[in-house]
CSV table of C-alpha atoms in Angstrom, one decimal:
chain,number,residue,atom,x,y,z
A,300,ASP,CA,207.7,51.5,402.6
A,301,LYS,CA,204.1,49.6,403.2
A,302,LEU,CA,202.1,53.2,403.7
A,303,LEU,CA,203.6,54.3,400.2
A,304,GLU,CA,203.3,50.8,398.5
A,305,GLN,CA,199.6,50.7,399.6
A,306,ASN,CA,199.2,54.1,398.4
A,307,PHE,CA,198.7,56.3,402.1
A,308,PRO,CA,201.5,58.9,401.3
A,309,MET,CA,200.1,61.6,404.0
A,310,ILE,CA,199.8,59.3,406.6
A,311,HIS,CA,203.7,57.9,405.7
A,312,ALA,CA,204.9,61.9,405.6
A,313,VAL,CA,203.8,62.8,408.5
A,314,GLY,CA,205.4,60.0,410.5
A,315,ALA,CA,208.3,59.7,408.7
A,316,ALA,CA,210.8,61.4,411.3
A,317,SER,CA,209.7,59.3,414.5
A,318,GLU,CA,211.1,56.2,415.7
A,319,ASN,CA,207.2,54.7,416.1
A,320,THR,CA,206.3,53.7,412.2
A,321,PRO,CA,203.3,55.0,411.1
A,322,ARG,CA,200.4,52.9,410.8
A,323,LEU,CA,197.1,52.8,409.8
A,324,ILE,CA,194.7,50.7,411.5
A,325,ASP,CA,191.8,49.1,410.0
A,326,LEU,CA,189.4,47.3,412.2
A,327,LYS,CA,186.0,45.8,410.8
A,328,ILE,CA,183.3,43.8,413.2
A,329,GLY,CA,180.6,41.8,411.3
A,330,GLY,CA,177.2,42.1,410.9
A,331,SER,CA,175.1,42.4,407.7
A,332,GLY,CA,173.6,45.5,408.0
A,333,PRO,CA,174.5,49.4,406.9
A,334,LYS,CA,177.7,50.4,406.5
A,335,LEU,CA,179.1,52.7,409.5
A,336,THR,CA,182.8,53.7,408.9
A,337,LEU,CA,184.4,55.3,411.8
A,338,VAL,CA,187.3,57.5,411.6
A,339,GLY,CA,189.7,58.6,414.5
A,340,LYS,CA,192.9,60.9,414.5
A,341,GLY,CA,195.3,58.9,415.9
A,342,VAL,CA,198.6,61.4,416.4
A,343,CYS,CA,200.2,59.9,419.5
A,344,PHE,CA,201.8,62.6,420.1
A,345,ASP,CA,202.4,66.4,418.2
A,346,THR,CA,205.3,68.0,418.5
A,347,GLY,CA,204.2,70.3,415.7
A,348,GLY,CA,206.9,69.0,413.5
A,349,LEU,CA,209.0,71.4,411.9
A,350,ASN,CA,206.6,74.6,412.4
A,351,ILE,CA,207.4,73.4,416.5
A,352,LYS,CA,204.7,74.1,419.1
A,353,PRO,CA,205.7,76.4,422.3
A,354,GLY,CA,206.6,74.4,425.2
A,355,ASN,CA,203.4,75.7,426.8
A,356,SER,CA,201.2,74.0,424.0
A,357,MET,CA,203.0,71.1,423.6
A,358,GLY,CA,202.5,69.7,427.1
A,359,LEU,CA,199.0,68.2,426.5
A,360,MET,CA,199.9,66.8,423.1
A,361,LYS,CA,199.7,63.1,424.3
A,362,LYS,CA,196.0,63.7,423.7
A,363,ASP,CA,196.3,64.7,420.5
A,364,MET,CA,195.1,60.6,420.2
A,365,GLY,CA,191.7,62.1,421.4
A,366,GLY,CA,189.4,60.8,418.4
A,367,ALA,CA,190.6,57.6,418.1
A,368,ALA,CA,189.9,57.0,421.8
A,369,ASN,CA,187.0,58.5,421.2
A,370,VAL,CA,185.9,56.4,418.2
A,371,LEU,CA,187.1,53.2,419.7
A,372,GLY,CA,184.5,53.6,422.9
A,373,LEU,CA,182.0,54.7,420.3
A,374,ALA,CA,182.7,51.4,418.4
A,375,ARG,CA,182.4,49.2,421.6
A,376,ALA,CA,178.8,50.8,422.9
A,377,ILE,CA,177.7,50.2,419.3
A,378,MET,CA,179.5,46.5,419.6
A,379,GLY,CA,178.1,45.8,423.4
A,380,LEU,CA,174.3,46.8,421.7
A,381,GLY,CA,174.4,44.2,419.4
A,382,LEU,CA,173.4,46.3,416.9
A,383,ASP,CA,173.2,45.2,413.1
A,384,LEU,CA,175.8,47.0,411.4
A,385,GLN,CA,178.7,46.5,409.1
A,386,LEU,CA,181.1,48.4,411.3
A,387,ARG,CA,184.3,50.0,410.6
A,388,VAL,CA,187.3,51.6,412.4
A,389,LEU,CA,190.1,53.7,410.8
A,390,ILE,CA,193.1,55.0,413.1
A,391,PRO,CA,195.7,56.7,411.0
A,392,ALA,CA,198.3,56.4,413.8
A,393,VAL,CA,201.5,58.2,413.8
A,394,GLU,CA,203.8,60.5,415.9
A,395,ASN,CA,204.5,64.5,414.2
A,396,SER,CA,208.0,64.1,415.2
A,397,ILE,CA,211.1,66.3,414.3
A,398,ALA,CA,214.5,64.8,412.7
A,399,GLY,CA,215.8,64.8,409.1
A,400,ALA,CA,213.1,62.8,407.6
A,401,ALA,CA,210.3,65.4,408.8
A,402,PHE,CA,207.8,67.0,406.1
A,403,ARG,CA,208.9,70.4,405.5
A,404,PRO,CA,206.8,73.9,405.0
A,405,GLY,CA,206.4,74.2,401.4
A,406,ASP,CA,206.6,70.6,400.5
A,407,ILE,CA,203.9,69.3,398.2
A,408,LEU,CA,202.5,66.1,398.7
A,409,ASN,CA,200.2,64.0,397.3
A,410,SER,CA,197.3,62.3,398.8
A,411,ARG,CA,195.9,59.0,397.9
A,412,LYS,CA,192.9,60.5,396.3
A,413,GLY,CA,195.1,62.3,393.6
A,414,LEU,CA,194.9,65.5,395.1
A,415,SER,CA,197.9,66.9,395.7
A,416,VAL,CA,198.6,69.5,398.9
A,417,GLU,CA,200.6,72.6,399.5
A,418,ILE,CA,201.9,72.3,403.5
A,419,ASN,CA,202.2,75.8,404.9
A,420,ASN,CA,202.5,74.3,408.6
A,421,THR,CA,203.2,71.3,409.8
A,422,ASP,CA,201.3,71.6,412.8
A,423,ALA,CA,198.1,71.2,410.6
A,424,GLU,CA,199.0,67.3,410.1
A,425,GLY,CA,195.6,66.3,411.6
A,426,ARG,CA,193.7,66.8,408.2
A,427,LEU,CA,196.7,65.1,406.3
A,428,VAL,CA,196.3,61.4,408.0
A,429,LEU,CA,192.6,62.1,407.9
A,430,ALA,CA,192.1,62.9,404.4
A,431,ASP,CA,193.9,59.6,403.4
A,432,ALA,CA,191.9,57.3,405.8
A,433,LEU,CA,188.8,59.4,404.7
A,434,SER,CA,189.7,58.5,401.0
A,435,TYR,CA,190.0,54.6,401.8
A,436,ALA,CA,187.0,54.8,404.1
A,437,SER,CA,185.0,56.1,400.7
A,438,GLU,CA,186.5,53.3,398.5
A,439,ASP,CA,184.0,51.1,400.4
A,440,ASN,CA,181.1,52.8,399.8
A,441,PRO,CA,179.5,53.4,403.3
A,442,ASP,CA,176.5,54.1,404.1
A,443,LEU,CA,177.4,57.2,406.6
A,444,ILE,CA,181.3,58.4,407.8
A,445,ILE,CA,181.5,59.8,411.0
A,446,SER,CA,185.0,61.3,411.9
A,447,MET,CA,186.7,62.6,415.3
A,448,ALA,CA,189.6,64.4,415.9
A,449,THR,CA,191.4,66.7,418.2
A,450,LEU,CA,191.9,68.8,415.0
A,451,THR,CA,192.5,72.7,415.6
A,452,GLY,CA,192.8,75.1,418.4
A,453,ALA,CA,189.9,77.2,416.6
A,454,ALA,CA,187.5,74.8,417.7
A,455,ARG,CA,188.2,75.4,421.3
A,456,VAL,CA,188.7,79.1,421.0
A,457,ALA,CA,185.2,79.7,419.5
A,458,LEU,CA,183.6,77.0,421.8
A,459,GLY,CA,185.9,76.5,424.8
A,460,ALA,CA,186.7,73.1,425.9
A,461,ASP,CA,183.2,71.7,427.2
A,462,LEU,CA,181.1,72.3,423.8
A,463,ALA,CA,182.0,70.3,421.0
A,464,PRO,CA,181.7,71.4,417.3
A,465,PHE,CA,180.6,69.1,414.4
A,466,TYR,CA,179.7,69.3,410.8
A,467,ALA,CA,176.8,67.4,408.8
A,468,GLY,CA,176.2,67.1,405.1
A,469,LEU,CA,172.3,67.1,405.8
A,470,ASP,CA,170.2,68.9,408.3
A,471,SER,CA,168.3,65.9,409.3
A,472,HIS,CA,171.7,64.5,410.8
A,473,ALA,CA,172.5,67.5,412.2
A,474,SER,CA,168.8,67.8,413.8
A,475,ALA,CA,169.1,64.3,415.5
A,476,ILE,CA,172.5,64.4,416.5
A,477,SER,CA,171.5,68.2,418.4
A,478,LYS,CA,168.7,66.4,419.8
A,479,ALA,CA,170.1,63.3,420.9
A,480,SER,CA,172.7,65.5,422.8
A,481,VAL,CA,170.4,66.9,425.3
A,482,GLU,CA,169.3,63.8,426.3
A,483,ALA,CA,172.3,62.2,426.6
A,484,MET,CA,173.9,65.2,428.9
A,485,ASP,CA,176.6,65.4,425.9
A,486,PRO,CA,176.9,68.5,424.4
A,487,VAL,CA,177.5,69.7,420.6
A,488,TRP,CA,177.0,72.4,418.6
A,489,ARG,CA,176.8,72.6,415.0
A,490,MET,CA,178.4,74.4,412.9
A,491,PRO,CA,178.8,74.7,408.9
A,492,PHE,CA,180.5,74.0,406.1
A,493,TRP,CA,180.2,77.2,404.8
A,494,ASP,CA,181.1,76.6,401.1
A,495,PRO,CA,182.3,80.2,400.3
A,496,TYR,CA,185.0,79.7,402.5
A,497,ASP,CA,186.4,76.8,399.8
A,498,LYS,CA,188.5,79.4,398.2
A,499,LEU,CA,190.7,79.5,401.0
A,500,ILE,CA,192.5,75.9,401.4
A,501,GLU,CA,192.9,76.6,397.5
A,502,PRO,CA,196.3,77.8,397.0
A,503,GLN,CA,196.8,77.9,393.8
A,504,ILE,CA,200.2,75.6,393.5
A,505,ALA,CA,198.4,72.8,394.5
A,506,ASP,CA,195.0,71.4,394.7
A,507,LEU,CA,195.1,71.9,398.5
A,508,ASP,CA,196.1,74.2,401.2
A,509,ASN,CA,196.8,72.4,404.8
A,510,ALA,CA,197.1,76.0,406.4
A,511,PRO,CA,195.4,79.0,405.2
A,512,SER,CA,197.1,81.7,405.7
A,513,GLY,CA,194.8,84.9,408.1
A,514,GLY,CA,194.1,82.6,410.4
A,515,PHE,CA,190.2,83.2,409.6
A,516,ALA,CA,187.4,80.3,410.4
A,517,GLY,CA,190.5,77.7,411.5
A,518,SER,CA,187.8,75.1,412.4
A,519,ILE,CA,185.6,75.2,409.2
A,520,THR,CA,188.6,75.3,406.6
A,521,ALA,CA,189.7,71.6,408.2
A,522,ALA,CA,186.5,70.7,408.1
A,523,LEU,CA,186.0,71.8,404.0
A,524,PHE,CA,189.2,70.3,403.6
A,525,LEU,CA,188.4,67.1,405.1
A,526,ARG,CA,185.0,67.0,402.9
A,527,ARG,CA,187.4,67.1,400.0
A,528,PHE,CA,188.3,63.4,400.8
A,529,VAL,CA,184.9,62.1,400.8
A,530,GLU,CA,183.0,60.8,398.2
A,531,LYS,CA,179.5,61.2,399.5
A,532,PRO,CA,179.3,64.6,401.5
A,533,GLU,CA,176.1,64.1,402.1
A,534,LYS,CA,176.8,61.3,404.2
A,535,TYR,CA,179.4,62.4,406.3
A,536,ILE,CA,179.6,63.9,409.5
A,537,HIS,CA,182.9,65.4,411.6
A,538,PHE,CA,183.3,66.5,415.1
A,539,ASP,CA,186.6,68.8,416.1
A,540,ILE,CA,186.9,67.7,419.8
A,541,TYR,CA,188.9,69.3,422.6
A,542,SER,CA,188.4,65.5,424.4
A,543,TRP,CA,190.2,67.1,427.6
A,544,GLN,CA,189.4,68.0,431.2
A,545,GLN,CA,191.5,70.0,432.8
A,546,ASN,CA,190.2,69.9,436.1
A,547,ALA,CA,187.9,67.0,437.8
A,548,GLY,CA,184.3,68.0,437.3
A,549,VAL,CA,181.0,66.3,436.6
A,550,LEU,CA,182.7,64.7,433.5
A,551,GLY,CA,185.0,62.8,435.9
A,552,PRO,CA,188.9,63.3,437.1
A,553,LYS,CA,191.1,65.3,434.9
A,554,GLY,CA,192.1,64.0,431.9
A,555,GLY,CA,191.3,62.5,428.8
A,556,ILE,CA,187.1,62.8,427.9
A,557,THR,CA,184.4,61.5,425.6
A,558,GLN,CA,182.8,64.7,423.4
A,559,GLY,CA,180.4,63.4,420.8
A,560,PRO,CA,179.8,59.4,421.4
A,561,ARG,CA,176.7,59.0,423.1
A,562,ALA,CA,174.7,61.6,421.3
A,563,ILE,CA,176.2,59.8,417.9
A,564,LEU,CA,174.8,56.8,419.6
A,565,LEU,CA,171.4,58.0,420.6
A,566,ALA,CA,171.0,59.6,417.6
A,567,LEU,CA,172.0,56.3,415.6
A,568,ASP,CA,168.9,55.1,414.5
A,569,GLU,CA,167.8,58.4,412.5
A,570,LEU,CA,171.5,58.8,411.1
A,571,ILE,CA,171.7,54.9,409.7
A,572,SER,CA,168.6,52.8,408.8
A,573,ILE,CA,169.6,49.9,411.4
């Protein structure tokens, strides 16, 4: 399999049970300026894997590629403005399906970075595919990496569907995004990379745990997990979005929505020197 040959073992593992071959989409758009890399979770459908979702939780899982859709929209807006950036978009595109080839609870997966990951829940698959993509992104030494993903139910529980939590390694980045979100009418809320919770994602069997037991701080621990795969955490921003509007409203008709790109676009000159 090409993904294994190219050393993307976790993307391969998550997509192994699907009839649709998992891919890592890598788009590079010209320019000679600073390097901006956007990474979007592209889980095109999520059954939960062998830790299968109940029916009432699976119905909306066509939206689990919301992170990919949002980074593609942001990339198109940046291109439309003609900004002088070395823009790159990475999308791990997979289906988390159920079959004999599915990865299992209790598996230990190796990652592109070399960290081992204990699988405690196959429904925490998004962070696995993002981890390999973030490792790959870091190898190019970009000036800024932004990831977007419909990553955790904990984010929805904490802030609801309208308000997108985000994490930033630098206070200046967080301030710029928060300020721009008001002007852009793109509501976001900063959450902390809370270092004391790092121990929650260290299972002792492997380097990392993809689904810590206890249920505490689910969005934060997912963000901390992703941060482990970025070489320069101070140059990393992560959005844990819901990306869906259940009923028609001011943002448009029922369906997928953008969360974060307008704020990012407005703050971009403060996030990266263009």
